[in-house]
Short mmCIF file of C-alpha atoms and ligand atoms in Angstrom, two decimals:
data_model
loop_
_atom_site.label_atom_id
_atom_site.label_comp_id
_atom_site.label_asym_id
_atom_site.label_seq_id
_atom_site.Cartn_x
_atom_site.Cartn_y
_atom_site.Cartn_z
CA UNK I 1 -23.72 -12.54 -1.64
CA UNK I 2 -23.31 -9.64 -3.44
CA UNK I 3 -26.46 -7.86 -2.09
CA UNK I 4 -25.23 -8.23 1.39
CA UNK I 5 -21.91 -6.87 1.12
CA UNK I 6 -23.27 -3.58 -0.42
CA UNK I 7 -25.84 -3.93 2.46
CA UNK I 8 -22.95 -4.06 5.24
CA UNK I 9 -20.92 -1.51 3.11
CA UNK I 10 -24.12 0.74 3.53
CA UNK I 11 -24.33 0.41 7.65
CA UNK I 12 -20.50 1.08 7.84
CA UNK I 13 -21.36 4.27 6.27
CA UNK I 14 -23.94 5.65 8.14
CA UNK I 15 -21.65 4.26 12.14
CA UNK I 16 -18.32 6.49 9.77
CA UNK I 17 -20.64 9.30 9.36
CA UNK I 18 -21.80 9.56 12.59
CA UNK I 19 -18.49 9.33 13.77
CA UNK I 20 -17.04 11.59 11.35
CA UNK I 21 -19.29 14.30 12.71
CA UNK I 22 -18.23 14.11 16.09
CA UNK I 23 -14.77 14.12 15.47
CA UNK I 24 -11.93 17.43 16.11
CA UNK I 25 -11.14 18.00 12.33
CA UNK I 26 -7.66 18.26 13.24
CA UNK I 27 -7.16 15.12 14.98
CA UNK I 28 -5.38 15.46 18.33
CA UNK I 29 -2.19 13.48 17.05
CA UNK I 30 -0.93 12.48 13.16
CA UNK I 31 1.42 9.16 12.64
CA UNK I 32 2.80 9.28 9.58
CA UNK I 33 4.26 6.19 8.15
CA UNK I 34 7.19 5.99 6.12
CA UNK I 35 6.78 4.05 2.80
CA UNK I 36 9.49 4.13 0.47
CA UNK I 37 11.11 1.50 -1.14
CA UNK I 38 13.20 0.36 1.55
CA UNK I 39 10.09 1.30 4.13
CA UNK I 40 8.49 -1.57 2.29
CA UNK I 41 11.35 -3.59 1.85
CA UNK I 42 11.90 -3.75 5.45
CA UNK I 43 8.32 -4.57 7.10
CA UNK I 44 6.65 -0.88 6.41
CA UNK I 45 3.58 -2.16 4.89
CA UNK I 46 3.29 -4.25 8.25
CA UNK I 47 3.47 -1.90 10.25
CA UNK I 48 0.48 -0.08 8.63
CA UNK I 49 -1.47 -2.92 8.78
CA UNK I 50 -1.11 -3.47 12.37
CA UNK I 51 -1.57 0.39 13.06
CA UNK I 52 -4.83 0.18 11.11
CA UNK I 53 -6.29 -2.99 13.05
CA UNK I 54 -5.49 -1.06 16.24
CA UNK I 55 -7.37 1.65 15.26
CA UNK I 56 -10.27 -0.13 13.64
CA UNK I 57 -10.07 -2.99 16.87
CA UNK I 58 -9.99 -0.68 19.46
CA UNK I 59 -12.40 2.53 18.13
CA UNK I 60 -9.53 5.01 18.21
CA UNK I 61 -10.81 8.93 17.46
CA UNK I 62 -8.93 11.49 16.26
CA UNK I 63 -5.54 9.95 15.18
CA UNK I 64 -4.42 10.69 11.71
CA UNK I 65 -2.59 8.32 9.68
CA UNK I 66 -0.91 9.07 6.75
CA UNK I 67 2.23 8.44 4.69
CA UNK I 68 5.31 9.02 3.42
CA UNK I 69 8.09 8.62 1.05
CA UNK I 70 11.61 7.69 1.71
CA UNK I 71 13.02 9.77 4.83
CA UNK I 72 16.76 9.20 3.64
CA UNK I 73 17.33 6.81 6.56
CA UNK I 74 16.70 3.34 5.52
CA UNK I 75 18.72 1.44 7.85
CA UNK I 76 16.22 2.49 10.24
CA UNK I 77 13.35 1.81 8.28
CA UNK I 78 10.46 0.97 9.19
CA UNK I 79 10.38 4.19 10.45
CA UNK I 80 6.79 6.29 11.55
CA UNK I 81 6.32 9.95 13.13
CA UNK I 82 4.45 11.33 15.45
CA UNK I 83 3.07 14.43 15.74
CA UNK I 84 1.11 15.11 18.88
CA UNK I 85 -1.03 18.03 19.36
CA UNK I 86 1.47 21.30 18.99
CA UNK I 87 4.43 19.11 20.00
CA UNK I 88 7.83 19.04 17.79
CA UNK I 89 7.35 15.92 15.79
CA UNK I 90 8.91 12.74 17.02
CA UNK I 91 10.57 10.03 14.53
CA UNK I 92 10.28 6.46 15.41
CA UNK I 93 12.99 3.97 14.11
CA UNK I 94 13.06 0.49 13.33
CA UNK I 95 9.43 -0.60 13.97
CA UNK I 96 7.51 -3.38 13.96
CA UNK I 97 3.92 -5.00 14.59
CA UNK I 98 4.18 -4.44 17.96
CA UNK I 99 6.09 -1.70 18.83
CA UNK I 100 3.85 0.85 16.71
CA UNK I 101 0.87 0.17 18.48
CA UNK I 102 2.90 0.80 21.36
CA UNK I 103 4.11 3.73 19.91
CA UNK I 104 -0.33 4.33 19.31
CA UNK I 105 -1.64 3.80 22.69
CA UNK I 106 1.46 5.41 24.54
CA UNK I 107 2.67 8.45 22.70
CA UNK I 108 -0.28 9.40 20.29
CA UNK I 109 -3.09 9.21 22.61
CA UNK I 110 -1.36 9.85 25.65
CA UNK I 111 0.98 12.28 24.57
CA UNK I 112 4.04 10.09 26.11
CA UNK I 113 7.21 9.69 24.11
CA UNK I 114 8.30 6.08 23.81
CA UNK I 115 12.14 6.67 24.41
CA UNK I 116 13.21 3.27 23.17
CA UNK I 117 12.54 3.36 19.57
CA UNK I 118 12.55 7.03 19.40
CA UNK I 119 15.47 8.41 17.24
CA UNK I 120 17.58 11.23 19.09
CA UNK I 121 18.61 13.88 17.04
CA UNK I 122 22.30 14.71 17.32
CA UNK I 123 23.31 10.93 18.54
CA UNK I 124 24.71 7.77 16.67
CA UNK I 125 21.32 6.54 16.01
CA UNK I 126 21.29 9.30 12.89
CA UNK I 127 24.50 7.33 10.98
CA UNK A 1 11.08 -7.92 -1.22
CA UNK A 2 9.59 -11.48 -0.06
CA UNK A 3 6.35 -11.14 -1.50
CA UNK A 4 5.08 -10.26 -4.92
CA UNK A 5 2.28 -7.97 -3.37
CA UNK A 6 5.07 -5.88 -2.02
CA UNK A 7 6.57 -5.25 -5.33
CA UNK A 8 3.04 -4.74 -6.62
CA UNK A 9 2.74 -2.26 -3.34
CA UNK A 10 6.03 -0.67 -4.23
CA UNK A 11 5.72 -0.53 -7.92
CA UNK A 12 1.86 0.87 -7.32
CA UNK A 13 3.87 4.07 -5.30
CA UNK A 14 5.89 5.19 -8.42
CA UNK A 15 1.87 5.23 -10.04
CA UNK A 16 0.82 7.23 -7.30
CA UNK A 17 4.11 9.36 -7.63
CA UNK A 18 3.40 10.04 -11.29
CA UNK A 19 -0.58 11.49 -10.60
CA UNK A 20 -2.22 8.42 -11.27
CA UNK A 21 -6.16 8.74 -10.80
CA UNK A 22 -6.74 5.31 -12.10
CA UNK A 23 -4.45 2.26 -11.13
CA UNK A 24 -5.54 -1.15 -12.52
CA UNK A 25 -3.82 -4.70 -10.60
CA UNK A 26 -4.31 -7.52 -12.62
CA UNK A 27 -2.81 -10.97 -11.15
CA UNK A 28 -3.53 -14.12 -13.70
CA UNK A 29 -2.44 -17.66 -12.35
CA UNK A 30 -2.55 -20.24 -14.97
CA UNK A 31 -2.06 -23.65 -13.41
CA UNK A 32 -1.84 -25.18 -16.67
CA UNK A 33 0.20 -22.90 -18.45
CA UNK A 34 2.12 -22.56 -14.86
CA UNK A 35 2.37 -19.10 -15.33
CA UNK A 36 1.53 -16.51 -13.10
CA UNK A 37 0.85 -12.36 -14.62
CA UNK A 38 0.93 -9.46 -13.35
CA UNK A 39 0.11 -6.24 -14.65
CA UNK A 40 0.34 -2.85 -13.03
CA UNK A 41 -1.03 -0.17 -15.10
CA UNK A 42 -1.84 3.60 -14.16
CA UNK A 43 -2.44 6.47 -15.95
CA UNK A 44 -0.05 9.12 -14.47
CA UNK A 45 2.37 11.41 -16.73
CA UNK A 46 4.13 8.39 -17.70
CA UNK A 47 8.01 8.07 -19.24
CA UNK A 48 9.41 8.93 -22.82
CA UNK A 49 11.87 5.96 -24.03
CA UNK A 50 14.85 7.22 -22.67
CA UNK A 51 13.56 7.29 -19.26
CA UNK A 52 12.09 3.79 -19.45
CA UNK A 53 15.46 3.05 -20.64
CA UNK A 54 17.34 4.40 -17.53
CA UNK A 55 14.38 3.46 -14.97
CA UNK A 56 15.45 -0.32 -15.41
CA UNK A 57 18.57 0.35 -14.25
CA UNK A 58 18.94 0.22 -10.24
CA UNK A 59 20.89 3.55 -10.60
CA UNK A 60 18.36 5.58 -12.09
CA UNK A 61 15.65 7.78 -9.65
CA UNK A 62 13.97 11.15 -10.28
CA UNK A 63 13.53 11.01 -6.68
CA UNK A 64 15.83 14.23 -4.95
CA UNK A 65 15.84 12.40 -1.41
CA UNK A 66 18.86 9.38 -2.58
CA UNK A 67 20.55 8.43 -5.53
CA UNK A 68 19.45 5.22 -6.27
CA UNK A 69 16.02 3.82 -7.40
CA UNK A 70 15.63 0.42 -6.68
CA UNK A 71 11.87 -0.64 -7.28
CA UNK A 72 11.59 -1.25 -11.24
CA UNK A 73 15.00 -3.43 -10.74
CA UNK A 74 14.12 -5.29 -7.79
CA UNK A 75 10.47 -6.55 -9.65
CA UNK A 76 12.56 -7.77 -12.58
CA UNK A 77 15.18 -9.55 -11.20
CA UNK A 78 12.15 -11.18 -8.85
CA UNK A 79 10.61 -12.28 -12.28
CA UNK A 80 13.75 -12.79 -14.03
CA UNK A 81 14.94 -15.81 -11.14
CA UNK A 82 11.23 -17.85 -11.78
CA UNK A 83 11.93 -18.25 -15.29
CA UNK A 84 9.78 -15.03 -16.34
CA UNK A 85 9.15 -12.19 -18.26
CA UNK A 86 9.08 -8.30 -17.26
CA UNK A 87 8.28 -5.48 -19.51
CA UNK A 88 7.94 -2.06 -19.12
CA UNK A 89 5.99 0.03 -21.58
CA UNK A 90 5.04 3.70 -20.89
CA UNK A 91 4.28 6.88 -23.05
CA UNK A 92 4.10 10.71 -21.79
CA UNK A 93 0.82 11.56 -21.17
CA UNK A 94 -0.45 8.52 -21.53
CA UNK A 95 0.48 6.27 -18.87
CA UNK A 96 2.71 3.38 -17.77
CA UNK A 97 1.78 -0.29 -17.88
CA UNK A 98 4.12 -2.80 -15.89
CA UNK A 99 4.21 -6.47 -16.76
CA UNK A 100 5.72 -8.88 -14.82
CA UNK A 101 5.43 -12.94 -15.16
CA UNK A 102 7.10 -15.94 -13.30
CA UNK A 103 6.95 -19.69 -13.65
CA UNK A 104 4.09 -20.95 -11.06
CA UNK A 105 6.08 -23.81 -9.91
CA UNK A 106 9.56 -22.49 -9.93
CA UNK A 107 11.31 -22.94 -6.89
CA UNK A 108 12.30 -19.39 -6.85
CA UNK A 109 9.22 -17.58 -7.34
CA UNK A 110 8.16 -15.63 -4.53
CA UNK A 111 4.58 -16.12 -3.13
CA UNK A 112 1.71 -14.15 -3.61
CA UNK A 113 1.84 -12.17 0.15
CA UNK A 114 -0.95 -10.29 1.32
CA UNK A 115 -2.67 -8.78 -1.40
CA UNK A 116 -5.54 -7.35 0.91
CA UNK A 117 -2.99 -5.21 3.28
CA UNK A 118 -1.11 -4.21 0.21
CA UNK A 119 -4.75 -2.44 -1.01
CA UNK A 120 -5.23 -1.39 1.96
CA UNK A 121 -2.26 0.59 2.71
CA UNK A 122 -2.55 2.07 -1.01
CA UNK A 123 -6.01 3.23 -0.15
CA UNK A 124 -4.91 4.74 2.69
CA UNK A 125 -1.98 6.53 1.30
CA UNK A 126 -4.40 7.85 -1.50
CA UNK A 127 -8.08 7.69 -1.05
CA UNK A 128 -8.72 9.84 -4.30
CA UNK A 129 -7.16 7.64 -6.33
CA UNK A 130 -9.17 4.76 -7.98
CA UNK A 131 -7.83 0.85 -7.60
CA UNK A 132 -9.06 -2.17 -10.23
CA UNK A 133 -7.93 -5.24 -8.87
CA UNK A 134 -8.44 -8.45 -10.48
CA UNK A 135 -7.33 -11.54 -9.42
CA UNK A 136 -7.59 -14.39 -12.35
CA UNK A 137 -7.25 -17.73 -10.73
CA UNK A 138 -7.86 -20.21 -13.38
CA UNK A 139 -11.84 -20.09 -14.04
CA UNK A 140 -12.33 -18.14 -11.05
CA UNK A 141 -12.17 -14.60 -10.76
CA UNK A 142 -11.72 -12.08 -8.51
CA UNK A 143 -12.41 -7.88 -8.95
CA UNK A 144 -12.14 -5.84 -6.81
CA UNK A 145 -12.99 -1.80 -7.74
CA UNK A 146 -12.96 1.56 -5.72
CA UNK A 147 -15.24 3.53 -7.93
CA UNK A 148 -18.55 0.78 -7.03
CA UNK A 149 -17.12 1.39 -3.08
CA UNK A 150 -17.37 4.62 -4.21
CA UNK A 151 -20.75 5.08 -5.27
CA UNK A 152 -22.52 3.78 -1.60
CA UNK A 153 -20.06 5.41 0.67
CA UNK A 154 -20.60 8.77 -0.90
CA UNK A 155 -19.40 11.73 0.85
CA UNK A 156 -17.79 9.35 2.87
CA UNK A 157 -13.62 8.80 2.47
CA UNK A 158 -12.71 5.07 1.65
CA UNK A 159 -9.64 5.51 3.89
CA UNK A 160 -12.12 5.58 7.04
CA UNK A 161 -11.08 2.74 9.74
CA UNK A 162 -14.54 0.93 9.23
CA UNK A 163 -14.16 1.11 5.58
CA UNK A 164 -10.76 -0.33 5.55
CA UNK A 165 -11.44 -3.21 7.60
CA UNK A 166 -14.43 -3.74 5.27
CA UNK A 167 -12.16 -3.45 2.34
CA UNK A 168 -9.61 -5.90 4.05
CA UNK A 169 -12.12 -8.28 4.74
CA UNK A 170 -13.68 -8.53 1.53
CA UNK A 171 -10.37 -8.72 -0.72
CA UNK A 172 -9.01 -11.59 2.07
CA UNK A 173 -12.27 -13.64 1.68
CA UNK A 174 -12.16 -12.46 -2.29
CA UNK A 175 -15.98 -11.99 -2.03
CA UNK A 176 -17.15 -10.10 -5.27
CA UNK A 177 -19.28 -6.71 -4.42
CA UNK A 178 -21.94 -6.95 -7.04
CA UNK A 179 -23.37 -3.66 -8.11
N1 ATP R 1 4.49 4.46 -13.27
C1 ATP R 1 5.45 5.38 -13.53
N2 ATP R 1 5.13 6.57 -14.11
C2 ATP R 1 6.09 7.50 -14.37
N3 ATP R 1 7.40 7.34 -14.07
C3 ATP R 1 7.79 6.19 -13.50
C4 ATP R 1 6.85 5.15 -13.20
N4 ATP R 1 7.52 4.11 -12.65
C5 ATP R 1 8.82 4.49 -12.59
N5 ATP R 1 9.00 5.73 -13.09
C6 ATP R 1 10.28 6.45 -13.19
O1 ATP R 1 11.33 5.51 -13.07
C7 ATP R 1 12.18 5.82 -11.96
C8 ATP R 1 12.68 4.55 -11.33
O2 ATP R 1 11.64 3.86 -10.64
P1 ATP R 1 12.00 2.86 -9.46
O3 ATP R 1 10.73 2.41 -8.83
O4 ATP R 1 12.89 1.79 -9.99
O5 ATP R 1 12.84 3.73 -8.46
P2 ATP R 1 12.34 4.99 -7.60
O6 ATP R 1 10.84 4.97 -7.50
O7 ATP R 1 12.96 6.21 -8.17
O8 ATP R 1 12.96 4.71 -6.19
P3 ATP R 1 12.51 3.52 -5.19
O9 ATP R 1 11.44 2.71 -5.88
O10 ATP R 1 13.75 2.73 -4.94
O11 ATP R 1 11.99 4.21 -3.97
C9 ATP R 1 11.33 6.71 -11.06
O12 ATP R 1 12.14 7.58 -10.30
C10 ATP R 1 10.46 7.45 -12.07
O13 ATP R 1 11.14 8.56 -12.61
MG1 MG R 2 9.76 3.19 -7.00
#
């Protein structure tokens, strides 16, 4: 058993290193994922998982994920942002499964905003 | 929190928080002692006794971003409600070691949850930092351990899609990775 799981691990690394060469080092978008307490508390942890699987499922390139502490809003959590190619960040509010790989497919590697779960500076959404 | 591998998630964070480069999981479940153990241990910059003190009380963050701190507390009183134990012993410099333990059978004790998507959102939150996991149930054991990932992937990060779905895999089947 344990042999072939070191054998697998070993053929993963040579398809990520091929991969990893082709690749824009900068990525053309970054989601950042919001895991404070309350982040967690509220499904965050989730939401990362089913970000991951999309990526890993569907062979995504150059997205970034990474995370984040508390943003101060945590009736909103779970919360990610987007930040696609030299556009202003976007902040997405009260996530789940389904809507971040929405949020994926649409906004980070199409470059459209998702309006619906995005959170508008400046309107109630921010109380 | 609904699931004890959220707390461990969450608790895992303040590690991470404090410059951990080692974090060690340990989960024991005793069937006939009905006990379940777990112990989160890092060693980060750790707390002098005050600050242990104060970090137990839901009131009490070093965190600049709100006022209250809420993890430490929430793990307790999750304990606390299945008939258990929770300790918190920590010294500068040296590290913090969190130990929480429920009753097995008691109606309130949360379930485990999802152990492998907890690891793998700490991995990919921090790919330098190393992660011992063992999971103890009984006579059969589980581990779990970054550094032996480590060694084959070499140049290559652990928080790379393929190796995260490997690492998700393996910790959901609990397959041990002999070296
Ligand atoms: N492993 C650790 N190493 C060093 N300091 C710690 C550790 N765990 C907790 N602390 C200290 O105790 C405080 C309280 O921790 P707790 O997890 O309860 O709340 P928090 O992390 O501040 O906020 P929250 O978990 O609600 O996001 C932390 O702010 C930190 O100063
Ligand atoms: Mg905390």
């Amino acid at each position: 058993m344990g042999k072939m799981t070191i054998e697998e691990l070993r053929k993963i690394r040579a398809q990520a290193k091929k991969t990893i060469n082709l690749r824009d080092a900068k990525g053309k978008a970054r989601i950042t994922v919001h895991m404070g307490t309350c982040g967690i508390a509220s499904g965050a942890r989730e939401v990362m998982d089913a970000l991951l699987k999309a990526i890993e499922d569907q062979g995504i390139q150059d997205i970034l994920v990474t995370t984040s502490g508390c943003a101060g809003l945590c009736s909103h959590e779970p919360m990610a942002t987007v930040e696609y190619q030299n556009s202003p960040p976007v902040k997405y509010v009260d996530l789940d499964a389904e809507k971040i790989v929405e949020v994926l497919l649409k906004h980070a590697v199409n470059g459209e905003i998702v309006k619906e779960y995005a959170l508008a500076i400046g309107s109630e959404k921010m109380n | 929190m609904k699931e004890i591998a959220l707390h461990i998630q969450d608790i895992a964070e303040n590690s991470v928080r404090a410059g951990a480069g080692l974090l060690v999981i340990e989960i024991r479940e005793e069937t006939r002692a009905d006990l379940v153990t777990v112990v989160i241990e890092d060693d980060g910059h750790g707390m002098d006794d005050d600050t242990v003190r104060k970090a137990l009380n839901p009131f009490f963050t070093t965190k600049t971003v709100r006022r209250i701190g809420m993890g430490l507390s929430m793990f307790k009183q999750a304990a606390l409600q299945a008939d258990g134990r929770f300790d918190v012993d920590s010294a500068p410099g040296r590290g913090t070691r969190v130990e929480a333990s429920f009753r097995l059978t008691h109606m309130d004790r949360q379930p485990l949850g999802n152990m492998a998507a907890t690891i793998v959102a700490l991995l990919m939150s921090n790919p330098d930092m190393d992660i011992l996991y063992r999971h103890v149930r009984d006579e059969d054991v589980f581990v779990f351990d970054t550094r032996v990932i480590r060694q084959t992937l070499e140049d290559v990060p652990i928080s790379e899609p393929g190796v995260l779905q490997f690492v998700r895999e393996l910790i959901s089947a609990r397959q041990n990775l002999d070296e």
